PDB file of C-alpha atoms and ligand atoms in Angstrom:
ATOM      1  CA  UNK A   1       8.232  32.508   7.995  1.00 86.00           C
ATOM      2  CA  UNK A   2      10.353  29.730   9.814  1.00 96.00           C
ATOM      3  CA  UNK A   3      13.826  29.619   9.754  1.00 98.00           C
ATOM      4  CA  UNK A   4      15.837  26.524   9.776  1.00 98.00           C
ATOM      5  CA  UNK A   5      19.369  25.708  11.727  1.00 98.00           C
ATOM      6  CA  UNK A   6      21.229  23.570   9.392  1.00 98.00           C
ATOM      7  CA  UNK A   7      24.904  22.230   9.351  1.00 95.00           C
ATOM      8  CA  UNK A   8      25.103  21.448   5.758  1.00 94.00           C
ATOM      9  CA  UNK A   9      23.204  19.677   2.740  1.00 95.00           C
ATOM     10  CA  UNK A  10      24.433  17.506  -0.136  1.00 94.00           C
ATOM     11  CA  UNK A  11      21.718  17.923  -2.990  1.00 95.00           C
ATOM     12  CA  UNK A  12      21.728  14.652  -4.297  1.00 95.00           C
ATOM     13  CA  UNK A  13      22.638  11.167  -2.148  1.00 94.00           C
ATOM     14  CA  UNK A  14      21.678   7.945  -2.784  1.00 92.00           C
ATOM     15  CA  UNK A  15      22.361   6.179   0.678  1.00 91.00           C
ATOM     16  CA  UNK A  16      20.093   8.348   3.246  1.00 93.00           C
ATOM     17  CA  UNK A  17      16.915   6.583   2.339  1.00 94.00           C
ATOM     18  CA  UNK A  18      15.460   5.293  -0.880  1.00 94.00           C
ATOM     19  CA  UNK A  19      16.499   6.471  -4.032  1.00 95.00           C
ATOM     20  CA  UNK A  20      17.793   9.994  -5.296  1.00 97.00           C
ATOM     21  CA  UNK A  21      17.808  11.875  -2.287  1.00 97.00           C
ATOM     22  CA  UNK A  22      18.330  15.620  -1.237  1.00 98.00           C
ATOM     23  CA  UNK A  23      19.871  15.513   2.600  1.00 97.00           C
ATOM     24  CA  UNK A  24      19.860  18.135   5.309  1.00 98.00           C
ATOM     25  CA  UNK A  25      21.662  18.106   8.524  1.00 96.00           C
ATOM     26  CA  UNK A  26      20.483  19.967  10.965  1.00 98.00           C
ATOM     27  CA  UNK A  27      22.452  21.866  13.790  1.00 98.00           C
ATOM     28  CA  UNK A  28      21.959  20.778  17.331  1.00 98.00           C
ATOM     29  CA  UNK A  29      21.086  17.673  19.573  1.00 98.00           C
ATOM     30  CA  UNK A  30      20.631  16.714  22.705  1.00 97.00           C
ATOM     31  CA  UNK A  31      20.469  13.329  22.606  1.00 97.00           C
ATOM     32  CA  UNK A  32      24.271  12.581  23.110  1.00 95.00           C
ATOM     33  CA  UNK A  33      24.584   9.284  21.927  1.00 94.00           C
ATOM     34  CA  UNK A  34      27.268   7.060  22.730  1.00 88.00           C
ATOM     35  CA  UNK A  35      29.426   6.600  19.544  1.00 89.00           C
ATOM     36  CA  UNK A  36      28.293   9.878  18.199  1.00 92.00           C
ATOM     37  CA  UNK A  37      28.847   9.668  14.087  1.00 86.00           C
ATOM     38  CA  UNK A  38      28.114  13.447  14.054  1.00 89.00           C
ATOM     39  CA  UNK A  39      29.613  15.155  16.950  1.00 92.00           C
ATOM     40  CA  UNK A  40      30.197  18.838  15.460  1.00 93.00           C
ATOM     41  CA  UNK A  41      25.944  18.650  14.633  1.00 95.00           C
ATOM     42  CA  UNK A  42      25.579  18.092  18.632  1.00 97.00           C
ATOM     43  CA  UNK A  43      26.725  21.882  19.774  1.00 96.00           C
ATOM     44  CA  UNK A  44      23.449  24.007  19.870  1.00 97.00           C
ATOM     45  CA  UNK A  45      24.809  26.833  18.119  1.00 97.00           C
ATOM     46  CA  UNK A  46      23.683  29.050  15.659  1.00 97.00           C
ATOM     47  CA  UNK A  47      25.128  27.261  12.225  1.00 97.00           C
ATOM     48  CA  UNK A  48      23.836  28.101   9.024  1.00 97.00           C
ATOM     49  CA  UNK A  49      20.232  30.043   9.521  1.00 98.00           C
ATOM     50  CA  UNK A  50      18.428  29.747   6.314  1.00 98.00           C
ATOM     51  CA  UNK A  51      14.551  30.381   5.904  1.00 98.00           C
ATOM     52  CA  UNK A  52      12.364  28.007   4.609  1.00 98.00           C
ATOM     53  CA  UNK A  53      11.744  29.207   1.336  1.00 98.00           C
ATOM     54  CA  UNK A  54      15.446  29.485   0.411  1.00 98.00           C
ATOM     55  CA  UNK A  55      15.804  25.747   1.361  1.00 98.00           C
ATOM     56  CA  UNK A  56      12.420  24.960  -0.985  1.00 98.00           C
ATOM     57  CA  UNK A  57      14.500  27.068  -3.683  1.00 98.00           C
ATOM     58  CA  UNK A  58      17.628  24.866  -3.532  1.00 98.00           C
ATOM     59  CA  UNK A  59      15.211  21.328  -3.283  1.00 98.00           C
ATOM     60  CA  UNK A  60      12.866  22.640  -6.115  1.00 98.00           C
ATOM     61  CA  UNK A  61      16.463  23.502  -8.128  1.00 97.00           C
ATOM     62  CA  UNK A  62      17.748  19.861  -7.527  1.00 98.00           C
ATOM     63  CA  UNK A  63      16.243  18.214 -10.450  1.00 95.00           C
ATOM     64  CA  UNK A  64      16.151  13.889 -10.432  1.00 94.00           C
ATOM     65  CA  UNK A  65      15.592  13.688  -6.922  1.00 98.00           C
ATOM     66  CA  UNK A  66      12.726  11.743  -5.517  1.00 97.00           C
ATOM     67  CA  UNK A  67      12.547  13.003  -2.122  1.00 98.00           C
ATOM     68  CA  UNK A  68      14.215  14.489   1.046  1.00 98.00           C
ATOM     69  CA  UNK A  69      16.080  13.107   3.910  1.00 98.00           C
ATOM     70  CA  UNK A  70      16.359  15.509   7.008  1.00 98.00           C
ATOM     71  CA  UNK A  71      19.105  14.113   9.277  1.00 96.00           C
ATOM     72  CA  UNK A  72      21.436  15.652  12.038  1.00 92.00           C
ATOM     73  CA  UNK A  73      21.146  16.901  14.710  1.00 95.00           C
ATOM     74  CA  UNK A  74      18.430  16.335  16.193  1.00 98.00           C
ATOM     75  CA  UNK A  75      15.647  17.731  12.794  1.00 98.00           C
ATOM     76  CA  UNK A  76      12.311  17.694  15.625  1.00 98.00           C
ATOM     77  CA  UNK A  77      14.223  19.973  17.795  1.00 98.00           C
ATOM     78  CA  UNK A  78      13.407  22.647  15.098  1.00 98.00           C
ATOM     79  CA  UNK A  79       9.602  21.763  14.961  1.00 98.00           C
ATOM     80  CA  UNK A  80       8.066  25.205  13.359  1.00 98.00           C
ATOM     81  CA  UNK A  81      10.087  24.825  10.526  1.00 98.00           C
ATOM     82  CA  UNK A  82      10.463  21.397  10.191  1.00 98.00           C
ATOM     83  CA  UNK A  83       6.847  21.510  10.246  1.00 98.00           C
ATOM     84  CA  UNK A  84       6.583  24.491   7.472  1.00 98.00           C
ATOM     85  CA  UNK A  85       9.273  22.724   5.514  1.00 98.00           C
ATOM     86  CA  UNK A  86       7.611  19.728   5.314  1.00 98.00           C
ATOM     87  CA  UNK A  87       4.571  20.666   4.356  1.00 98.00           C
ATOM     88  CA  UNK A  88       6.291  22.572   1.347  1.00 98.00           C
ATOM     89  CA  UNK A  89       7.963  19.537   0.294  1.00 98.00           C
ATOM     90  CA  UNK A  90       4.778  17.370   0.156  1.00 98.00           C
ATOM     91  CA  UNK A  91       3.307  19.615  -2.057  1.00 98.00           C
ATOM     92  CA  UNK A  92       5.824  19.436  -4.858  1.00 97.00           C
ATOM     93  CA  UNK A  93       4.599  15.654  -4.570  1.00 97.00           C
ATOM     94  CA  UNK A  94       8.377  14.729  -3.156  1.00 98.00           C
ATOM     95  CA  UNK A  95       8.351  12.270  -0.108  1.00 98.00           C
ATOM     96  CA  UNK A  96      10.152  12.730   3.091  1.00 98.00           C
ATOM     97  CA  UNK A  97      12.489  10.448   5.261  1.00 98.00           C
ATOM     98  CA  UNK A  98      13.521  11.529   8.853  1.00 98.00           C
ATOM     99  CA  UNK A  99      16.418  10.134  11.506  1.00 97.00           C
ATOM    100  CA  UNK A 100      15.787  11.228  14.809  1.00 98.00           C
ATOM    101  CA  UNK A 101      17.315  10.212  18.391  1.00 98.00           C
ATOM    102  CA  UNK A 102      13.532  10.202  19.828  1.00 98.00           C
ATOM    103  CA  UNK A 103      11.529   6.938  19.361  1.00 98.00           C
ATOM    104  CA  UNK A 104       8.526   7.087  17.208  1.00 98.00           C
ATOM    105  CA  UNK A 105       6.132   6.649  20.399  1.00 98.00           C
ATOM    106  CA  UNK A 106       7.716   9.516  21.816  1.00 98.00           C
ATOM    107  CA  UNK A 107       6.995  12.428  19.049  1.00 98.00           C
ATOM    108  CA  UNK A 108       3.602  10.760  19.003  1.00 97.00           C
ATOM    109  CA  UNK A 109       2.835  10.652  22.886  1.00 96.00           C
ATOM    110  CA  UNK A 110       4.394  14.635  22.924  1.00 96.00           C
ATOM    111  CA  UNK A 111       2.332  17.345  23.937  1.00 95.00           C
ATOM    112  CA  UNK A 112       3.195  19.435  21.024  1.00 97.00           C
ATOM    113  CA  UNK A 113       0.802  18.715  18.144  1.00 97.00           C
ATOM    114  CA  UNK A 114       3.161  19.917  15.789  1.00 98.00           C
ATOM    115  CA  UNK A 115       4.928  16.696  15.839  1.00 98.00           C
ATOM    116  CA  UNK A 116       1.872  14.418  14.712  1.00 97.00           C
ATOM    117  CA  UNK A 117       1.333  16.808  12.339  1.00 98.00           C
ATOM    118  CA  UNK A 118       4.738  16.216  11.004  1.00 98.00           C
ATOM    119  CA  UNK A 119       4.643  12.389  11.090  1.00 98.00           C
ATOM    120  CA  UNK A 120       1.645  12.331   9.203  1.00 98.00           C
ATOM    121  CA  UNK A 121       3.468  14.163   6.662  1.00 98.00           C
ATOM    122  CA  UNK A 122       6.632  11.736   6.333  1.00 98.00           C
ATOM    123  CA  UNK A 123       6.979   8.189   4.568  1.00 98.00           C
ATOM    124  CA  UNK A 124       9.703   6.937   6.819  1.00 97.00           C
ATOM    125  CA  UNK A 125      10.880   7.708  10.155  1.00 97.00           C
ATOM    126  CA  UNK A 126      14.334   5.974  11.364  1.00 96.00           C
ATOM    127  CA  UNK A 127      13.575   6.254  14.874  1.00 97.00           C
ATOM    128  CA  UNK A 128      16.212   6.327  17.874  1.00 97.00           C
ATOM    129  CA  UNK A 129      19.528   6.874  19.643  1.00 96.00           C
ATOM    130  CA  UNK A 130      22.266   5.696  18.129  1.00 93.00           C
ATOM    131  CA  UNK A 131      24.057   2.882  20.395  1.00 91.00           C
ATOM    132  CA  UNK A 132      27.765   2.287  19.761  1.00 89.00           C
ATOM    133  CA  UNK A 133      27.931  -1.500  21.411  1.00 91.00           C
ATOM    134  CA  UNK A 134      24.818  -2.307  18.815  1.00 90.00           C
ATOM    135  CA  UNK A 135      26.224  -1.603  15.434  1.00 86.00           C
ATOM    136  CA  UNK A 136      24.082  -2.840  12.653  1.00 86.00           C
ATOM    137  CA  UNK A 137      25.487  -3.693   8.874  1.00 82.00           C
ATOM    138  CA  UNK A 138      21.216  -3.532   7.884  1.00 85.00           C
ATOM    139  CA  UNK A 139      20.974  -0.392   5.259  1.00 86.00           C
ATOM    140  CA  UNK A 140      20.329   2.870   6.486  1.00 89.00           C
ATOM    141  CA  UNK A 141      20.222   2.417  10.100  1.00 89.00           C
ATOM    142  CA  UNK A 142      23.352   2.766  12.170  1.00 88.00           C
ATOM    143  CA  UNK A 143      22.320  -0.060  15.722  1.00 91.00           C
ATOM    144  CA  UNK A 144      19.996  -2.688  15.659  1.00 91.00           C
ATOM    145  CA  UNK A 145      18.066  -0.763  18.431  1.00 94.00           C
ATOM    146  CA  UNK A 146      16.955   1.818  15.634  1.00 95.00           C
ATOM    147  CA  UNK A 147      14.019   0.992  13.382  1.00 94.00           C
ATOM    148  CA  UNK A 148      12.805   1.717  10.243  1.00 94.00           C
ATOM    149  CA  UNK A 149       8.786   2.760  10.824  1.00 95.00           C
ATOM    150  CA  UNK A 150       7.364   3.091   7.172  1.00 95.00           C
ATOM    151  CA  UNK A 151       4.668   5.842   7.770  1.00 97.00           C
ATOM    152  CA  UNK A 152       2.904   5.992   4.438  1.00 97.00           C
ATOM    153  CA  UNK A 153       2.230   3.634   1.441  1.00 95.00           C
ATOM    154  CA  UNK A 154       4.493   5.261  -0.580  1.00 95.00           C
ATOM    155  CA  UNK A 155       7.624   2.829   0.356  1.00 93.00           C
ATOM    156  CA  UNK A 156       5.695  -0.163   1.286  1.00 86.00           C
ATOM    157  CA  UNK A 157       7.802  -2.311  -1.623  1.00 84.00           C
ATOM    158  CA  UNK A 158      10.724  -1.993   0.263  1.00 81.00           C
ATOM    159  CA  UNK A 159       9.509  -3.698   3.334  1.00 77.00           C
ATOM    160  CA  UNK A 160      10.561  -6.890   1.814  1.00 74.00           C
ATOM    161  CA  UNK A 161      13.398  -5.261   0.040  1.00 72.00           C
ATOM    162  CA  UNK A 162      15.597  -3.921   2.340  1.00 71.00           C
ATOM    163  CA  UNK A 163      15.828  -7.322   4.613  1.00 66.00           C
ATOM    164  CA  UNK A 164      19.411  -8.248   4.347  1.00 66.00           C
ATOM    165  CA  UNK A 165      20.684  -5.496   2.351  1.00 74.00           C
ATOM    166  CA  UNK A 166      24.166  -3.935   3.991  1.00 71.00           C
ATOM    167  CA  UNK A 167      24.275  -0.228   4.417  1.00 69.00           C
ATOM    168  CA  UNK A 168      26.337   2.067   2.076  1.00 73.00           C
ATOM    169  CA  UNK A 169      28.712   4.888   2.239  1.00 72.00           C
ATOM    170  CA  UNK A 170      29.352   7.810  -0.198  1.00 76.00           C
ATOM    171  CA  UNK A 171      31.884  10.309  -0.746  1.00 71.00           C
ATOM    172  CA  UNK A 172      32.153  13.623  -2.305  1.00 71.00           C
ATOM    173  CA  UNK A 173      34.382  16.554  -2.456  1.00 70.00           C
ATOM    174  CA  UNK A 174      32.866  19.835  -1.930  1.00 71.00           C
ATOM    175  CA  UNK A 175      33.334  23.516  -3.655  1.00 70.00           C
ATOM    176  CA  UNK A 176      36.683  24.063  -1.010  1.00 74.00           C
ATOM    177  CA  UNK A 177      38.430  20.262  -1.875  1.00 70.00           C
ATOM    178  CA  UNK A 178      37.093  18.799   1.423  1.00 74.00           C
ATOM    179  CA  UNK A 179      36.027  15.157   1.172  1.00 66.00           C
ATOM    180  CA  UNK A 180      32.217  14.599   3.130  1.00 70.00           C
ATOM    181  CA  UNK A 181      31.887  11.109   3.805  1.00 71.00           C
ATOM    182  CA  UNK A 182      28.248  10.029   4.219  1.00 76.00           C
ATOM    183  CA  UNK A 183      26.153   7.012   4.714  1.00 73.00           C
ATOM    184  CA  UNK A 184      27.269   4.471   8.040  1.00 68.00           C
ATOM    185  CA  UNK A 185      31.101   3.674   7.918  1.00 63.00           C
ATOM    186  CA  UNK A 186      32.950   1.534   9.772  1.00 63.00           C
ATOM    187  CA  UNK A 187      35.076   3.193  11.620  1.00 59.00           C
ATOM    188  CA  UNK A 188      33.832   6.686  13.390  1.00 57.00           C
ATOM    189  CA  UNK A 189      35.865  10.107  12.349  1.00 53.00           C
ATOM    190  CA  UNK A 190      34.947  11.746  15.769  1.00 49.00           C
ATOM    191  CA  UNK A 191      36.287   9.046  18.063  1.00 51.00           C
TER     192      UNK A 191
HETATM  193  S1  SF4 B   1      20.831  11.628  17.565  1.00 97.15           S
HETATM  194 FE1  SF4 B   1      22.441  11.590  15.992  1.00 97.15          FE
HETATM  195  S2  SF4 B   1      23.509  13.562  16.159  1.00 97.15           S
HETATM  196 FE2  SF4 B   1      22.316  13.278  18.022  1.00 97.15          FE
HETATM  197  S3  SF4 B   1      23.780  12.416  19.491  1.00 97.15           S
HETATM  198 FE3  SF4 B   1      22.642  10.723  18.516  1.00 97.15          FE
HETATM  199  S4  SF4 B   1      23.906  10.073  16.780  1.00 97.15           S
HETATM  200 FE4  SF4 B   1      24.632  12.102  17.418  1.00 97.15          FE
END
């Protein structure tokens, strides 16, 4: 069994991708963007190690939800169990959105198999680094260098409409009384 590196979740968000949406972040990138949103995910440490099947527990728990959002981190630097975990999730019949700092040709054009195997697995891929000097206001995306590559049928609708809409943020206040701000702000915690 596969065991994933994760910073955190929030079990239900409705700005990381279409509607009601259970969102990891994984630990650990290498990407180093300029701008950096998530600098504490960067550090390649050893965060929260949870196996696979305790993370399907906590998704399979979340009741409403329509899908999963992995985010970060970098989520295709943990490929066995991203892989694993993904092909759990698809067979509760839940779909699957991904950020990652790689472009979509890259995880295609890798020698690894593993990471076709997880694209053809996922209904939309938010591909790229993030770029500081090319913020976007376009939902979900953070620069206008990123794109959103609809993998599967499933979201095809929304092609036509998410033009124009402006991204959102959300806050909550976990178990301790901190306050986790997610979405694309405009202004950057970290800098
Ligand atoms: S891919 Fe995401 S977490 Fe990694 S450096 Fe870029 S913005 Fe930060």
């Amino acid at each position: 069994m596969a065991y994933l590196n994760i910073n955190s979740i929030i079990p239900v968000s409705e700005v990381n991708g279409p509607g009601k949406r259970f969102v990891i972040w994984f630990q650990g990138c290498n990407h180093d963007c300029t701008g950096c949103f998530n600098k504490p995910l960067q550090e390649m440490k050893n965060n929260q190690i949870i196996s696979v099947d305790e993370m399907m527990d906590k998704i399979s728990s979340t009741v409403d939800i329509e899908g999963v959002t992995f985010s970060g981190g970098e989520p295709f630097l943990q490929v066995d169990a991203l892989l694993e975990l993904s092909e759990k999730i698809k067979k509760q019949l839940l779909t699957i959105v991904s950020y990652t700092g790689f472009t979509l040709n890259e995880l295609k054009n890798d020698q690894n198999p593993k990471f076709k195997e997880i694209l053809n697995l996922m209904d939309i891929l938010i591909d790229g680094k993030y770029s500081k000097d090319n913020r976007s206001n376009c939902i979900w995306i953070g620069s206008s260098n990123q794109r959103i590559n609809f993998l599967s049928d499933r979201y095809s609708d929304y092609i036509e409409e998410i033009v124009g809409q402006s991204k959102e943020i959300e806050y909550f206040i976990d178990k301790s009384g901190d306050i986790i701000l997610t979405g694309f702000p405009d202004f950057n915690p970290f800098l």
